C-alpha cells in the first residue's frame, strides 16, 4: 500500500477506506475549497451544513461494502471521534468502539476477535493518532515522538504475537513526516506577484492549493503561475489544475475537479510556505 497525493490525513485515510483516489472521493487536501459556499474548510474538523459527510464523500466505504457481504465491521479509535463528520465520511458502515489509550484500543481489538464465533468473517480498523500528534507538536526526532513510537511498537508486538489461526493484521500509515525548522518557513504573501488575483489559499504548507478570483483573466492567471515558478521553481513543483489532473496527482478526477485548486505547489525542498496571516506553522509537516 502506498499513500496517494496529497499525503495528508484527510485525503489518505479516505483513500485507504474507500479504495479510490482523492479525485474521486473528493477529500483533496488538509483544507479544501467548498465551491458552493466559496469558503475553505478543514477536511478533518469542518463538517457541517456546507460539507455533509454522505454527500461530500459519497463513495461507499470498504466497511459498507464488506457489511453488505456479511462481514462484521468495527472501527476502533479515540472516543472523541465517535460522532465526528470525518468518521461518518470515511468509516461509515463500521461500528465504532472508543478506546482512550493505545493499549485500550488494542485490548478492544483482541476482545473483539476473542468473542467472534469460529468461521465468522470480520474486518477491524484500529486508528492511532498519537504518533502524528507528537510529531506535529514536537518533531519526529523528539523524545515525545520516540516515546509514542515505542508504545505503538510494544503494543503491536504483543498483539501480533497473540494472533491465532485465521487471524491476520496489516500495519500502515496515512503519510510520512519531516521536520521543518523555523528558518525554512517562507512568507510568500510578502511577494506581491505571488498573491495577485489569489482569492483562496487551501491545502497545507507543504502542498499549497491556490484559487484565483473567478473573474481574473487567463493572461493574469498565467502570469501568477510563472511568478511562482520563477520564485519557487527550484524548491517546488508548480502545476496548474489541468496539469495536475493530467499528471494524475489526484488520481482519476471525476467528481472533485471543482475542488482542485487552479494552481498546486508540492514542496520538494524542506521548506514550508505560509502567510503572515496564518497561525504559527506546526513543527513537522506531512
Short mmCIF file of C-alpha atoms in Angstrom, two decimals:
data_model
loop_
_atom_site.label_atom_id
_atom_site.label_comp_id
_atom_site.label_asym_id
_atom_site.label_seq_id
_atom_site.Cartn_x
_atom_site.Cartn_y
_atom_site.Cartn_z
CA UNK A 1 0.00 0.00 0.00
CA UNK A 2 1.22 3.50 -0.81
CA UNK A 3 -0.21 6.84 0.26
CA UNK A 4 -1.51 8.93 -2.60
CA UNK A 5 -1.42 12.67 -3.20
CA UNK A 6 -1.62 14.82 -1.22
CA UNK A 7 -0.06 12.90 1.66
CA UNK A 8 -2.24 14.35 4.38
CA UNK A 9 -4.58 12.59 6.80
CA UNK A 10 -7.95 13.54 5.32
CA UNK A 11 -7.05 12.57 1.76
CA UNK A 12 -5.00 9.48 2.61
CA UNK A 13 -7.39 7.90 5.12
CA UNK A 14 -10.31 8.49 2.78
CA UNK A 15 -8.36 6.65 0.05
CA UNK A 16 -7.49 3.82 2.46
CA UNK A 17 -11.11 3.27 3.49
CA UNK A 18 -12.75 3.74 0.09
CA UNK A 19 -10.09 2.29 -2.20
CA UNK A 20 -10.24 5.27 -4.58
CA UNK A 21 -8.11 8.36 -5.19
CA UNK A 22 -8.82 11.89 -3.83
CA UNK A 23 -10.02 12.95 -7.29
CA UNK A 24 -12.90 10.50 -6.85
CA UNK A 25 -13.71 10.54 -3.12
CA UNK A 26 -13.33 14.33 -3.05
CA UNK A 27 -11.14 14.98 0.01
CA UNK A 28 -8.36 16.70 -1.91
CA UNK A 29 -6.31 18.24 0.91
CA UNK A 30 -5.97 19.19 4.57
CA UNK A 31 -8.21 22.13 3.73
CA UNK A 32 -10.21 22.48 0.53
CA UNK A 33 -12.49 24.93 -1.21
CA UNK A 34 -16.22 24.32 -0.92
CA UNK A 35 -17.35 25.89 -4.21
CA UNK A 36 -21.00 26.18 -3.19
CA UNK A 37 -20.17 28.47 -0.25
CA UNK A 38 -16.90 29.95 -1.55
CA UNK A 39 -15.11 29.01 1.67
CA UNK A 40 -12.02 26.99 2.54
CA UNK A 41 -12.88 24.27 5.04
CA UNK A 42 -10.76 21.92 7.16
CA UNK A 43 -11.41 18.41 5.86
CA UNK A 44 -10.98 16.80 9.29
CA UNK A 45 -12.95 19.15 11.52
CA UNK A 46 -15.02 21.48 9.34
CA UNK A 47 -18.04 19.26 8.74
CA UNK A 48 -21.41 20.97 8.84
CA UNK A 49 -24.26 22.22 6.63
CA UNK A 50 -21.90 23.19 3.79
CA UNK A 51 -19.98 19.90 3.94
CA UNK A 52 -22.14 16.90 4.77
CA UNK A 53 -20.29 13.57 5.17
CA UNK A 54 -22.62 11.50 3.00
CA UNK A 55 -22.56 13.94 0.08
CA UNK A 56 -19.09 15.46 0.28
CA UNK A 57 -17.63 11.92 0.41
CA UNK A 58 -20.24 9.88 -1.41
CA UNK A 59 -18.18 6.82 -2.37
CA UNK A 60 -19.26 3.69 -0.46
CA UNK A 61 -16.61 2.80 2.10
CA UNK A 62 -14.94 -0.60 2.32
CA UNK A 63 -16.91 -1.12 5.53
CA UNK A 64 -20.23 -0.51 3.80
CA UNK A 65 -19.32 -2.92 1.02
CA UNK A 66 -17.99 -5.53 3.46
CA UNK A 67 -21.08 -5.25 5.66
CA UNK A 68 -23.27 -5.82 2.62
CA UNK A 69 -21.29 -9.01 2.02
CA UNK A 70 -21.97 -10.25 5.53
CA UNK A 71 -18.64 -9.25 7.08
CA UNK A 72 -18.86 -7.67 10.53
CA UNK A 73 -17.02 -4.31 10.57
CA UNK A 74 -15.65 -2.38 13.53
CA UNK A 75 -13.63 0.83 13.80
CA UNK A 76 -11.64 1.41 17.00
CA UNK A 77 -10.32 4.85 17.85
CA UNK A 78 -10.28 7.67 20.34
CA UNK A 79 -13.71 8.28 21.93
CA UNK A 80 -13.75 11.93 20.81
CA UNK A 81 -14.01 10.86 17.15
CA UNK A 82 -17.08 8.66 17.53
CA UNK A 83 -19.57 11.25 16.18
CA UNK A 84 -17.25 13.37 14.06
CA UNK A 85 -18.12 14.24 10.48
CA UNK A 86 -14.86 12.73 9.28
CA UNK A 87 -15.74 9.43 10.96
CA UNK A 88 -19.11 9.47 9.20
CA UNK A 89 -17.42 10.26 5.89
CA UNK A 90 -14.72 7.58 5.87
CA UNK A 91 -15.71 4.96 8.47
CA UNK A 92 -19.45 4.64 7.90
CA UNK A 93 -20.58 1.07 7.74
CA UNK A 94 -18.45 0.13 10.76
CA UNK A 95 -19.49 0.02 14.42
CA UNK A 96 -17.28 2.49 16.30
CA UNK A 97 -15.64 1.47 19.59
CA UNK A 98 -13.81 4.08 21.67
CA UNK A 99 -10.50 3.42 23.42
CA UNK A 100 -8.85 6.22 25.36
CA UNK A 101 -5.29 4.91 25.13
CA UNK A 102 -3.32 2.95 22.55
CA UNK A 103 -3.36 -0.05 24.90
CA UNK A 104 -7.14 0.28 25.34
CA UNK A 105 -7.64 0.11 21.59
CA UNK A 106 -5.50 -2.98 21.11
CA UNK A 107 -7.27 -4.63 24.03
CA UNK A 108 -10.63 -3.86 22.42
CA UNK A 109 -9.44 -5.39 19.14
CA UNK A 110 -8.24 -8.54 20.90
CA UNK A 111 -11.51 -8.86 22.83
CA UNK A 112 -13.45 -8.45 19.59
CA UNK A 113 -11.51 -11.30 17.98
CA UNK A 114 -11.94 -13.49 21.05
CA UNK A 115 -15.72 -13.22 21.03
CA UNK A 116 -16.11 -13.70 17.26
CA UNK A 117 -17.63 -17.13 16.51
CA UNK A 118 -15.44 -19.54 14.56
CA UNK A 119 -15.89 -19.15 10.82
CA UNK A 120 -17.39 -15.67 11.01
CA UNK A 121 -15.52 -13.08 8.95
CA UNK A 122 -14.76 -9.69 10.48
CA UNK A 123 -12.88 -6.53 9.47
CA UNK A 124 -11.48 -4.26 12.20
CA UNK A 125 -9.86 -0.86 11.70
CA UNK A 126 -7.73 0.49 14.57
CA UNK A 127 -6.57 4.12 14.47
CA UNK A 128 -3.58 5.53 16.38
CA UNK A 129 -3.32 9.35 16.17
CA UNK A 130 -0.72 9.75 18.92
CA UNK A 131 2.33 9.46 16.64
CA UNK A 132 1.02 12.11 14.28
CA UNK A 133 0.12 14.41 17.16
CA UNK A 134 3.54 14.06 18.80
CA UNK A 135 5.44 14.72 15.59
CA UNK A 136 3.38 17.79 14.67
CA UNK A 137 3.76 19.26 18.13
CA UNK A 138 7.36 18.33 18.92
CA UNK A 139 9.02 16.97 15.75
CA UNK A 140 9.61 13.37 14.76
CA UNK A 141 13.08 13.35 16.36
CA UNK A 142 11.73 14.44 19.76
CA UNK A 143 11.56 12.44 22.97
CA UNK A 144 7.78 12.68 22.83
CA UNK A 145 7.63 11.08 19.40
CA UNK A 146 10.08 8.35 20.40
CA UNK A 147 8.00 7.53 23.48
CA UNK A 148 4.82 7.28 21.41
CA UNK A 149 6.60 5.13 18.82
CA UNK A 150 7.89 2.76 21.49
CA UNK A 151 4.37 2.41 22.88
CA UNK A 152 2.98 1.57 19.45
CA UNK A 153 5.82 -0.87 18.79
CA UNK A 154 5.26 -2.69 22.08
CA UNK A 155 1.50 -2.94 21.63
CA UNK A 156 1.90 -4.11 18.05
CA UNK A 157 4.37 -6.80 19.07
CA UNK A 158 2.09 -8.12 21.81
CA UNK A 159 -0.97 -8.04 19.56
CA UNK A 160 0.70 -9.80 16.64
CA UNK A 161 2.14 -12.48 18.91
CA UNK A 162 -1.37 -13.31 20.13
CA UNK A 163 -2.90 -13.70 16.66
CA UNK A 164 -4.38 -17.12 16.16
CA UNK A 165 -5.21 -19.32 13.19
CA UNK A 166 -7.34 -17.46 10.68
CA UNK A 167 -6.47 -14.05 12.15
CA UNK A 168 -4.30 -11.51 10.32
CA UNK A 169 -3.11 -7.93 10.60
CA UNK A 170 -1.90 -5.17 8.29
CA UNK A 171 0.04 -2.14 9.57
CA UNK A 172 0.17 1.06 7.52
CA UNK A 173 0.37 4.85 7.87
CA UNK A 174 -1.52 7.63 6.12
CA UNK A 175 1.60 9.74 5.48
CA UNK A 176 5.21 10.31 6.47
CA UNK A 177 6.73 13.26 8.29
CA UNK A 178 9.64 15.68 8.08
CA UNK A 179 10.77 18.39 10.49
CA UNK A 180 10.71 21.92 9.04
CA UNK A 181 12.83 24.40 11.05
CA UNK A 182 11.56 27.93 11.63
CA UNK A 183 14.27 29.25 9.33
CA UNK A 184 12.70 27.36 6.42
CA UNK A 185 9.25 28.95 6.70
CA UNK A 186 8.59 31.05 3.58
CA UNK A 187 6.19 34.03 3.90
CA UNK A 188 5.02 34.02 0.31
CA UNK A 189 2.47 36.81 0.67
CA UNK A 190 5.37 39.22 1.11
CA UNK A 191 5.92 38.88 -2.67
CA UNK A 192 3.01 40.73 -4.39
CA UNK A 193 3.39 38.81 -7.66
CA UNK A 194 2.65 35.54 -5.88
CA UNK A 195 -0.70 36.61 -4.45
CA UNK A 196 -2.04 38.86 -7.21
CA UNK A 197 -5.55 37.66 -8.02
CA UNK A 198 -5.48 34.85 -5.44
CA UNK A 199 -8.85 34.51 -3.70
CA UNK A 200 -8.24 31.47 -1.51
CA UNK A 201 -5.26 29.50 -0.17
CA UNK A 202 -6.11 25.88 0.63
CA UNK A 203 -4.21 22.64 1.12
CA UNK A 204 -1.40 22.71 3.68
CA UNK A 205 2.03 24.40 3.91
CA UNK A 206 3.81 21.56 2.11
CA UNK A 207 1.16 21.34 -0.61
CA UNK A 208 -0.41 24.71 -1.33
CA UNK A 209 -3.59 24.91 -3.39
CA UNK A 210 -4.22 28.39 -4.76
CA UNK A 211 -7.62 29.51 -6.08
CA UNK A 212 -7.92 32.55 -8.32
CA UNK A 213 -10.56 35.25 -8.28
CA UNK A 214 -13.24 33.94 -10.68
CA UNK A 215 -13.08 36.97 -12.97
CA UNK A 216 -9.26 37.04 -13.24
CA UNK A 217 -8.27 36.99 -16.94
CA UNK A 218 -6.36 34.00 -18.26
CA UNK A 219 -3.27 36.08 -19.03
CA UNK A 220 -3.07 37.29 -15.42
CA UNK A 221 -3.54 33.76 -14.11
CA UNK A 222 -0.69 32.58 -16.30
CA UNK A 223 1.48 35.42 -15.02
CA UNK A 224 0.91 34.34 -11.42
CA UNK A 225 1.81 30.75 -12.26
CA UNK A 226 5.00 31.88 -13.96
CA UNK A 227 5.85 34.11 -10.98
CA UNK A 228 5.57 31.09 -8.68
CA UNK A 229 7.78 29.05 -10.98
CA UNK A 230 10.36 31.83 -11.09
CA UNK A 231 10.46 32.28 -7.32
CA UNK A 232 9.88 28.73 -6.06
CA UNK A 233 10.61 26.52 -9.07
CA UNK A 234 13.82 25.15 -7.60
CA UNK A 235 12.09 24.21 -4.34
CA UNK A 236 8.67 23.11 -5.54
CA UNK A 237 6.70 21.61 -8.41
CA UNK A 238 4.22 24.25 -9.63
CA UNK A 239 1.30 22.95 -11.71
CA UNK A 240 -1.99 24.36 -12.90
CA UNK A 241 -5.21 22.46 -12.23
CA UNK A 242 -5.25 20.97 -15.72
CA UNK A 243 -1.58 19.98 -15.45
CA UNK A 244 -2.03 18.37 -12.02
CA UNK A 245 -5.06 16.38 -13.19
CA UNK A 246 -3.35 15.38 -16.43
CA UNK A 247 -0.28 14.24 -14.45
CA UNK A 248 -2.51 12.11 -12.23
CA UNK A 249 -1.63 13.88 -8.99
CA UNK A 250 -5.16 13.43 -7.65
CA UNK A 251 -5.77 10.16 -9.46
CA UNK A 252 -8.69 9.96 -11.84
CA UNK A 253 -10.74 13.12 -11.29
CA UNK A 254 -14.44 12.87 -11.97
CA UNK A 255 -16.47 14.48 -9.19
CA UNK A 256 -13.83 16.52 -7.38
CA UNK A 257 -12.26 18.60 -10.16
CA UNK A 258 -14.08 21.73 -8.93
CA UNK A 259 -12.41 21.34 -5.54
CA UNK A 260 -8.91 21.04 -7.01
CA UNK A 261 -7.10 24.36 -6.96
CA UNK A 262 -6.29 26.41 -10.05
CA UNK A 263 -2.60 26.11 -9.09
CA UNK A 264 -0.94 23.48 -6.89
CA UNK A 265 2.54 23.55 -5.35
CA UNK A 266 4.22 20.46 -3.97
CA UNK A 267 7.39 21.07 -1.98
CA UNK A 268 10.50 19.10 -2.89
CA UNK A 269 12.80 21.04 -0.54
CA UNK A 270 12.49 21.12 3.24
CA UNK A 271 10.63 24.42 3.30
CA UNK A 272 7.14 25.36 4.41
CA UNK A 273 5.33 28.21 2.63
CA UNK A 274 2.97 30.20 4.80
CA UNK A 275 1.49 33.67 5.02
CA UNK A 276 1.76 36.40 7.59
CA UNK A 277 -1.92 35.82 8.39
CA UNK A 278 -1.50 32.12 9.21
CA UNK A 279 -1.29 30.61 12.64
CA UNK A 280 2.28 29.61 13.61
CA UNK A 281 3.19 26.54 11.48
CA UNK A 282 3.38 23.20 13.20
CA UNK A 283 6.84 21.84 13.96
CA UNK A 284 6.57 18.99 11.44
CA UNK A 285 4.75 18.64 8.16
CA UNK A 286 3.37 15.55 6.37
#
